[in-house]
PDB file of C-alpha atoms in Angstrom:
ATOM      1  CA  MET R   1      70.209 112.398 151.643  1.00  0.00           C
ATOM      2  CA  THR R   2      68.564 110.227 148.976  1.00  0.00           C
ATOM      3  CA  LYS R   3      64.837 110.791 148.592  1.00  0.00           C
ATOM      4  CA  ARG R   4      62.565 107.736 148.655  1.00  0.00           C
ATOM      5  CA  ALA R   5      59.306 107.392 146.733  1.00  0.00           C
ATOM      6  CA  ILE R   6      56.774 104.604 146.479  1.00  0.00           C
ATOM      7  CA  ILE R   7      54.778 104.544 143.260  1.00  0.00           C
ATOM      8  CA  VAL R   8      51.697 102.342 143.154  1.00  0.00           C
ATOM      9  CA  GLY R   9      50.624 101.679 139.578  1.00  0.00           C
ATOM     10  CA  ALA R  10      54.126 101.778 138.111  1.00  0.00           C
ATOM     11  CA  THR R  11      53.972  98.825 135.719  1.00  0.00           C
ATOM     12  CA  SER R  12      52.747 100.832 132.719  1.00  0.00           C
ATOM     13  CA  GLY R  13      51.607 104.196 131.389  1.00  0.00           C
ATOM     14  CA  ILE R  14      51.941 107.371 133.435  1.00  0.00           C
ATOM     15  CA  GLY R  15      53.200 105.579 136.527  1.00  0.00           C
ATOM     16  CA  ARG R  16      56.018 103.785 134.731  1.00  0.00           C
ATOM     17  CA  GLU R  17      57.147 106.877 132.822  1.00  0.00           C
ATOM     18  CA  THR R  18      57.110 109.038 135.942  1.00  0.00           C
ATOM     19  CA  ALA R  19      59.047 106.365 137.839  1.00  0.00           C
ATOM     20  CA  ARG R  20      61.709 106.472 135.117  1.00  0.00           C
ATOM     21  CA  LEU R  21      62.057 110.246 135.554  1.00  0.00           C
ATOM     22  CA  PHE R  22      62.315 109.914 139.349  1.00  0.00           C
ATOM     23  CA  LEU R  23      65.015 107.309 138.846  1.00  0.00           C
ATOM     24  CA  ASN R  24      66.953 109.682 136.580  1.00  0.00           C
ATOM     25  CA  GLU R  25      66.790 112.320 139.324  1.00  0.00           C
ATOM     26  CA  GLY R  26      68.467 109.965 141.776  1.00  0.00           C
ATOM     27  CA  TRP R  27      65.473 108.869 143.868  1.00  0.00           C
ATOM     28  CA  THR R  28      65.320 105.465 145.525  1.00  0.00           C
ATOM     29  CA  LEU R  29      62.076 103.863 144.359  1.00  0.00           C
ATOM     30  CA  GLY R  30      59.580 101.354 145.602  1.00  0.00           C
ATOM     31  CA  ILE R  31      57.338 100.340 142.734  1.00  0.00           C
ATOM     32  CA  ALA R  32      54.164  98.333 142.990  1.00  0.00           C
ATOM     33  CA  GLY R  33      51.594  96.891 140.646  1.00  0.00           C
ATOM     34  CA  ARG R  34      49.806  93.680 139.824  1.00  0.00           C
ATOM     35  CA  ARG R  35      52.214  92.349 137.191  1.00  0.00           C
ATOM     36  CA  GLU R  36      55.297  90.807 138.756  1.00  0.00           C
ATOM     37  CA  GLU R  37      57.129  90.443 135.439  1.00  0.00           C
ATOM     38  CA  LYS R  38      56.770  94.163 134.696  1.00  0.00           C
ATOM     39  CA  LEU R  39      58.097  95.025 138.144  1.00  0.00           C
ATOM     40  CA  GLN R  40      61.122  92.775 137.657  1.00  0.00           C
ATOM     41  CA  GLU R  41      61.721  94.326 134.242  1.00  0.00           C
ATOM     42  CA  PHE R  42      61.787  97.823 135.746  1.00  0.00           C
ATOM     43  CA  LYS R  43      63.964  96.763 138.691  1.00  0.00           C
ATOM     44  CA  ALA R  44      66.637  95.666 136.207  1.00  0.00           C
ATOM     45  CA  LEU R  45      67.197  99.354 135.322  1.00  0.00           C
ATOM     46  CA  ALA R  46      68.825 100.014 138.712  1.00  0.00           C
ATOM     47  CA  PRO R  47      68.655  96.986 141.034  1.00  0.00           C
ATOM     48  CA  GLU R  48      70.392  98.789 143.894  1.00  0.00           C
ATOM     49  CA  ARG R  49      67.849 101.635 143.960  1.00  0.00           C
ATOM     50  CA  ILE R  50      64.596  99.906 143.070  1.00  0.00           C
ATOM     51  CA  PHE R  51      62.474  97.792 145.406  1.00  0.00           C
ATOM     52  CA  ILE R  52      59.395  95.993 144.144  1.00  0.00           C
ATOM     53  CA  GLN R  53      56.166  94.601 145.571  1.00  0.00           C
ATOM     54  CA  ALA R  54      53.304  92.920 143.734  1.00  0.00           C
ATOM     55  CA  ILE R  55      50.119  94.619 144.973  1.00  0.00           C
ATOM     56  CA  ASP R  56      46.518  94.460 143.810  1.00  0.00           C
ATOM     57  CA  ILE R  57      44.919  97.432 145.535  1.00  0.00           C
ATOM     58  CA  ARG R  58      41.534  95.666 145.462  1.00  0.00           C
ATOM     59  CA  ASP R  59      42.898  92.960 147.755  1.00  0.00           C
ATOM     60  CA  GLU R  60      41.989  93.386 151.417  1.00  0.00           C
ATOM     61  CA  HIS R  61      45.616  92.637 152.364  1.00  0.00           C
ATOM     62  CA  ALA R  62      47.050  95.341 150.061  1.00  0.00           C
ATOM     63  CA  SER R  63      47.726  97.649 153.020  1.00  0.00           C
ATOM     64  CA  GLU R  64      50.014  95.047 154.573  1.00  0.00           C
ATOM     65  CA  SER R  65      51.843  94.638 151.261  1.00  0.00           C
ATOM     66  CA  LEU R  66      52.421  98.398 151.113  1.00  0.00           C
ATOM     67  CA  LYS R  67      53.786  98.355 154.654  1.00  0.00           C
ATOM     68  CA  GLU R  68      56.165  95.557 153.637  1.00  0.00           C
ATOM     69  CA  LEU R  69      57.453  97.686 150.781  1.00  0.00           C
ATOM     70  CA  ILE R  70      57.953 100.659 153.106  1.00  0.00           C
ATOM     71  CA  THR R  71      59.972  98.425 155.420  1.00  0.00           C
ATOM     72  CA  LYS R  72      62.106  97.118 152.535  1.00  0.00           C
ATOM     73  CA  MET R  73      62.974 100.723 151.657  1.00  0.00           C
ATOM     74  CA  ASN R  74      63.619 101.721 155.248  1.00  0.00           C
ATOM     75  CA  GLY R  75      60.876 104.357 154.952  1.00  0.00           C
ATOM     76  CA  MET R  76      59.447 106.703 152.315  1.00  0.00           C
ATOM     77  CA  ASP R  77      59.258 110.443 151.721  1.00  0.00           C
ATOM     78  CA  LEU R  78      56.673 110.401 148.920  1.00  0.00           C
ATOM     79  CA  TYR R  79      53.684 108.201 148.217  1.00  0.00           C
ATOM     80  CA  PHE R  80      52.529 108.513 144.599  1.00  0.00           C
ATOM     81  CA  HIS R  81      49.220 106.816 143.740  1.00  0.00           C
ATOM     82  CA  CYS R  82      48.910 106.205 140.021  1.00  0.00           C
ATOM     83  CA  SER R  83      46.712 103.100 140.046  1.00  0.00           C
ATOM     84  CA  GLY R  84      43.246 103.208 138.543  1.00  0.00           C
ATOM     85  CA  ILE R  85      40.905 102.014 135.826  1.00  0.00           C
ATOM     86  CA  GLY R  86      38.289 103.634 133.614  1.00  0.00           C
ATOM     87  CA  ASN R  87      35.824 102.510 130.982  1.00  0.00           C
ATOM     88  CA  GLN R  88      33.150 104.083 128.859  1.00  0.00           C
ATOM     89  CA  ASN R  89      29.991 102.318 129.935  1.00  0.00           C
ATOM     90  CA  MET R  90      26.919 103.709 128.218  1.00  0.00           C
ATOM     91  CA  SER R  91      25.174 100.333 128.593  1.00  0.00           C
ATOM     92  CA  LEU R  92      25.702 100.723 132.358  1.00  0.00           C
ATOM     93  CA  ASN R  93      27.106  97.244 132.818  1.00  0.00           C
ATOM     94  CA  GLN R  94      26.972  96.813 136.576  1.00  0.00           C
ATOM     95  CA  ASN R  95      30.146  94.729 136.776  1.00  0.00           C
ATOM     96  CA  ILE R  96      32.148  97.507 135.111  1.00  0.00           C
ATOM     97  CA  GLU R  97      30.721 100.100 137.480  1.00  0.00           C
ATOM     98  CA  ILE R  98      31.415  98.053 140.599  1.00  0.00           C
ATOM     99  CA  ASN R  99      34.935  97.064 139.507  1.00  0.00           C
ATOM    100  CA  THR R 100      35.737 100.741 138.874  1.00  0.00           C
ATOM    101  CA  LEU R 101      34.363 101.657 142.286  1.00  0.00           C
ATOM    102  CA  GLU R 102      36.374  98.926 144.027  1.00  0.00           C
ATOM    103  CA  THR R 103      39.592 100.038 142.299  1.00  0.00           C
ATOM    104  CA  ASN R 104      39.286 103.831 142.196  1.00  0.00           C
ATOM    105  CA  GLY R 105      37.286 104.045 145.398  1.00  0.00           C
ATOM    106  CA  THR R 106      37.938 101.303 147.947  1.00  0.00           C
ATOM    107  CA  GLY R 107      41.426 100.439 146.650  1.00  0.00           C
ATOM    108  CA  PHE R 108      42.402 104.106 146.520  1.00  0.00           C
ATOM    109  CA  VAL R 109      41.275 104.715 150.109  1.00  0.00           C
ATOM    110  CA  ARG R 110      42.994 101.541 151.306  1.00  0.00           C
ATOM    111  CA  MET R 111      46.373 102.666 149.986  1.00  0.00           C
ATOM    112  CA  VAL R 112      46.195 106.403 150.645  1.00  0.00           C
ATOM    113  CA  THR R 113      45.114 105.936 154.263  1.00  0.00           C
ATOM    114  CA  THR R 114      48.009 103.541 154.796  1.00  0.00           C
ATOM    115  CA  ALA R 115      50.397 106.179 153.435  1.00  0.00           C
ATOM    116  CA  PHE R 116      48.779 108.923 155.535  1.00  0.00           C
ATOM    117  CA  ASN R 117      49.096 106.900 158.736  1.00  0.00           C
ATOM    118  CA  TYR R 118      52.727 106.096 157.971  1.00  0.00           C
ATOM    119  CA  PHE R 119      53.549 109.784 157.478  1.00  0.00           C
ATOM    120  CA  LYS R 120      51.653 110.569 160.650  1.00  0.00           C
ATOM    121  CA  SER R 121      53.887 108.124 162.532  1.00  0.00           C
ATOM    122  CA  VAL R 122      57.119 109.711 161.240  1.00  0.00           C
ATOM    123  CA  GLY R 123      55.876 113.304 161.338  1.00  0.00           C
ATOM    124  CA  HIS R 124      56.154 114.354 157.692  1.00  0.00           C
ATOM    125  CA  GLY R 125      55.632 113.252 154.095  1.00  0.00           C
ATOM    126  CA  HIS R 126      54.055 113.942 150.734  1.00  0.00           C
ATOM    127  CA  ILE R 127      51.039 112.222 149.150  1.00  0.00           C
ATOM    128  CA  ALA R 128      50.494 112.706 145.416  1.00  0.00           C
ATOM    129  CA  ILE R 129      47.701 111.140 143.373  1.00  0.00           C
ATOM    130  CA  VAL R 130      46.672 111.001 139.736  1.00  0.00           C
ATOM    131  CA  SER R 131      42.959 111.733 139.531  1.00  0.00           C
ATOM    132  CA  SER R 132      41.458 113.257 136.364  1.00  0.00           C
ATOM    133  CA  ILE R 133      39.660 116.232 134.888  1.00  0.00           C
ATOM    134  CA  ALA R 134      36.738 113.764 134.643  1.00  0.00           C
ATOM    135  CA  GLY R 135      36.024 114.591 138.277  1.00  0.00           C
ATOM    136  CA  THR R 136      34.870 118.058 137.209  1.00  0.00           C
ATOM    137  CA  LYS R 137      31.439 116.901 135.974  1.00  0.00           C
ATOM    138  CA  GLY R 138      29.489 113.659 135.870  1.00  0.00           C
ATOM    139  CA  LEU R 139      30.146 112.107 132.437  1.00  0.00           C
ATOM    140  CA  GLY R 140      27.232 110.081 131.078  1.00  0.00           C
ATOM    141  CA  THR R 141      29.596 107.841 129.111  1.00  0.00           C
ATOM    142  CA  ALA R 142      31.629 106.932 132.214  1.00  0.00           C
ATOM    143  CA  PRO R 143      29.511 107.314 135.373  1.00  0.00           C
ATOM    144  CA  SER R 144      31.621 105.380 137.882  1.00  0.00           C
ATOM    145  CA  TYR R 145      34.890 106.742 136.509  1.00  0.00           C
ATOM    146  CA  SER R 146      33.901 110.398 136.783  1.00  0.00           C
ATOM    147  CA  ALA R 147      32.264 109.811 140.179  1.00  0.00           C
ATOM    148  CA  THR R 148      35.299 108.067 141.663  1.00  0.00           C
ATOM    149  CA  LYS R 149      37.629 110.756 140.352  1.00  0.00           C
ATOM    150  CA  ARG R 150      35.492 113.417 142.041  1.00  0.00           C
ATOM    151  CA  MET R 151      35.656 111.342 145.204  1.00  0.00           C
ATOM    152  CA  GLN R 152      39.442 111.248 145.003  1.00  0.00           C
ATOM    153  CA  ASN R 153      39.579 115.042 144.671  1.00  0.00           C
ATOM    154  CA  THR R 154      37.346 115.458 147.722  1.00  0.00           C
ATOM    155  CA  TYR R 155      39.149 112.791 149.725  1.00  0.00           C
ATOM    156  CA  ILE R 156      42.492 114.564 149.322  1.00  0.00           C
ATOM    157  CA  ASP R 157      40.816 117.836 150.348  1.00  0.00           C
ATOM    158  CA  ALA R 158      39.578 116.104 153.495  1.00  0.00           C
ATOM    159  CA  LEU R 159      42.949 114.541 154.320  1.00  0.00           C
ATOM    160  CA  GLU R 160      44.646 117.915 153.905  1.00  0.00           C
ATOM    161  CA  GLN R 161      42.257 119.410 156.441  1.00  0.00           C
ATOM    162  CA  LEU R 162      42.726 116.428 158.761  1.00  0.00           C
ATOM    163  CA  ALA R 163      46.509 116.809 158.581  1.00  0.00           C
ATOM    164  CA  HIS R 164      46.171 120.486 159.482  1.00  0.00           C
ATOM    165  CA  MET R 165      43.852 119.664 162.394  1.00  0.00           C
ATOM    166  CA  GLN R 166      46.387 117.151 163.693  1.00  0.00           C
ATOM    167  CA  HIS R 167      49.363 119.511 163.117  1.00  0.00           C
ATOM    168  CA  LEU R 168      51.016 117.118 160.646  1.00  0.00           C
ATOM    169  CA  ASP R 169      53.609 118.178 158.099  1.00  0.00           C
ATOM    170  CA  ILE R 170      52.077 116.293 155.154  1.00  0.00           C
ATOM    171  CA  ALA R 171      51.907 117.848 151.680  1.00  0.00           C
ATOM    172  CA  PHE R 172      49.292 116.860 149.091  1.00  0.00           C
ATOM    173  CA  THR R 173      49.333 117.008 145.289  1.00  0.00           C
ATOM    174  CA  ASP R 174      46.268 116.205 143.175  1.00  0.00           C
ATOM    175  CA  ILE R 175      47.290 115.688 139.540  1.00  0.00           C
ATOM    176  CA  ARG R 176      44.430 115.994 137.039  1.00  0.00           C
ATOM    177  CA  PRO R 177      45.377 115.080 133.475  1.00  0.00           C
ATOM    178  CA  GLY R 178      43.133 115.015 130.449  1.00  0.00           C
ATOM    179  CA  PHE R 179      43.346 112.295 127.794  1.00  0.00           C
ATOM    180  CA  VAL R 180      46.734 110.537 127.856  1.00  0.00           C
ATOM    181  CA  ALA R 181      47.992 108.031 125.282  1.00  0.00           C
ATOM    182  CA  THR R 182      48.160 104.974 127.558  1.00  0.00           C
ATOM    183  CA  ASP R 183      46.736 101.448 127.368  1.00  0.00           C
ATOM    184  CA  LEU R 184      43.660 102.787 129.182  1.00  0.00           C
ATOM    185  CA  LEU R 185      42.672 104.643 126.001  1.00  0.00           C
ATOM    186  CA  ASN R 186      43.887 102.013 123.550  1.00  0.00           C
ATOM    187  CA  ASP R 187      40.346 101.156 122.446  1.00  0.00           C
ATOM    188  CA  GLY R 188      40.252 102.471 118.885  1.00  0.00           C
ATOM    189  CA  LYS R 189      38.219 105.559 119.775  1.00  0.00           C
ATOM    190  CA  ASN R 190      39.210 109.071 118.738  1.00  0.00           C
ATOM    191  CA  TYR R 191      40.180 111.134 121.772  1.00  0.00           C
ATOM    192  CA  PRO R 192      40.703 114.891 121.345  1.00  0.00           C
ATOM    193  CA  MET R 193      43.805 116.683 122.663  1.00  0.00           C
ATOM    194  CA  LEU R 194      45.538 113.362 123.356  1.00  0.00           C
ATOM    195  CA  MET R 195      48.776 113.926 125.298  1.00  0.00           C
ATOM    196  CA  LYS R 196      51.982 111.902 125.159  1.00  0.00           C
ATOM    197  CA  THR R 197      52.851 109.957 128.290  1.00  0.00           C
ATOM    198  CA  GLU R 198      56.381 111.403 128.424  1.00  0.00           C
ATOM    199  CA  ASN R 199      55.096 114.988 128.418  1.00  0.00           C
ATOM    200  CA  VAL R 200      52.547 114.255 131.117  1.00  0.00           C
ATOM    201  CA  ALA R 201      55.213 112.581 133.262  1.00  0.00           C
ATOM    202  CA  ARG R 202      57.408 115.681 133.041  1.00  0.00           C
ATOM    203  CA  HIS R 203      54.489 117.858 134.191  1.00  0.00           C
ATOM    204  CA  ILE R 204      53.900 115.441 137.078  1.00  0.00           C
ATOM    205  CA  LEU R 205      57.543 115.484 138.164  1.00  0.00           C
ATOM    206  CA  HIS R 206      57.525 119.296 138.164  1.00  0.00           C
ATOM    207  CA  ALA R 207      54.277 119.422 140.173  1.00  0.00           C
ATOM    208  CA  ILE R 208      55.557 116.960 142.768  1.00  0.00           C
ATOM    209  CA  ASN R 209      59.002 118.531 143.114  1.00  0.00           C
ATOM    210  CA  ASN R 210      57.335 121.921 143.654  1.00  0.00           C
ATOM    211  CA  LYS R 211      54.621 120.455 145.897  1.00  0.00           C
ATOM    212  CA  LYS R 212      51.832 121.979 143.847  1.00  0.00           C
ATOM    213  CA  ARG R 213      48.469 121.374 145.478  1.00  0.00           C
ATOM    214  CA  ILE R 214      46.489 120.882 142.238  1.00  0.00           C
ATOM    215  CA  ALA R 215      48.044 120.340 138.825  1.00  0.00           C
ATOM    216  CA  THR R 216      45.718 120.183 135.824  1.00  0.00           C
ATOM    217  CA  ILE R 217      47.665 118.949 132.787  1.00  0.00           C
ATOM    218  CA  ASP R 218      48.005 120.752 130.400  1.00  0.00           C
ATOM    219  CA  TRP R 219      46.984 124.400 129.639  1.00  0.00           C
ATOM    220  CA  ARG R 220      44.320 123.278 127.157  1.00  0.00           C
ATOM    221  CA  TYR R 221      42.628 121.179 129.794  1.00  0.00           C
ATOM    222  CA  ARG R 222      42.931 123.952 132.381  1.00  0.00           C
ATOM    223  CA  LEU R 223      40.974 126.136 129.971  1.00  0.00           C
ATOM    224  CA  LEU R 224      38.459 123.368 129.308  1.00  0.00           C
ATOM    225  CA  VAL R 225      37.875 122.756 133.025  1.00  0.00           C
ATOM    226  CA  PHE R 226      37.406 126.488 133.615  1.00  0.00           C
ATOM    227  CA  PHE R 227      34.494 126.550 131.172  1.00  0.00           C
ATOM    228  CA  TRP R 228      33.138 123.163 132.250  1.00  0.00           C
ATOM    229  CA  ARG R 229      32.618 124.467 135.757  1.00  0.00           C
ATOM    230  CA  MET R 230      30.484 127.327 134.419  1.00  0.00           C
ATOM    231  CA  ILE R 231      27.964 125.099 132.602  1.00  0.00           C
ATOM    232  CA  PRO R 232      24.644 124.909 134.527  1.00  0.00           C
ATOM    233  CA  ARG R 233      23.271 121.437 135.253  1.00  0.00           C
ATOM    234  CA  CYS R 234      20.166 122.090 133.148  1.00  0.00           C
ATOM    235  CA  ILE R 235      22.403 122.595 130.101  1.00  0.00           C
ATOM    236  CA  TRP R 236      24.986 119.924 130.970  1.00  0.00           C
ATOM    237  CA  LYS R 237      22.426 117.115 130.867  1.00  0.00           C
ATOM    238  CA  HIS R 238      21.681 117.912 127.205  1.00  0.00           C
ATOM    239  CA  MET R 239      25.313 117.848 126.081  1.00  0.00           C
ATOM    240  CA  PRO R 240      26.203 114.657 124.127  1.00  0.00           C
ATOM    241  CA  ILE R 241      29.774 114.163 125.374  1.00  0.00           C
ATOM    242  CA  HIS R 242      30.968 110.822 123.984  1.00  0.00           C
ATOM    243  CA  ASN R 243      34.730 110.785 124.706  1.00  0.00           C
TER     244      ASN R 243
END
């Protein structure tokens, strides 16, 4: 039986590259994003196995658009949330902070709860998200980004417990990459340990296929996060982390 995945945030970067790998493995895909022309471009790769839906997750009607896509595909087995934004904001521009919160917070919850309730109605499913290692500590250069990524980590923890309480067969995968060479980081700054999108996508595919609960990509960032967690708050506040 052909497996069916919906990928929200598939018009570029990690989402697009991971969608390409899913396609190569024979999945039927529903891809969503804001840019209609990018969706049409991807659909041309395999028109018979790709369904598209223009969705802005900040829109209050985005849940209905996701349901429409699910209907087009005659159901889904995997919901993969790869939609988000992030900016360094040392000037603490309020518009940047609020836009990040609306996308990574409200938009994230809007889509993930829709997926959860669908899987609840059919009795099984798999929810995978791309969060970030930025959720490990509050980063002074990107307050709303690191805060919303921590929220996403905690939200998936809560949904996992809720699924268990309700005796639902829903798997969860929280993917936490470090710096990835996507348009999000195309700002001329020097990012350490920058990873190629293709390599990250392969790690993601492996994590999802094996239903890993948490996947920190890659080993260098797993080591970094291990030591990050050990830094006391009184020391952390003095650390000038710029990127």
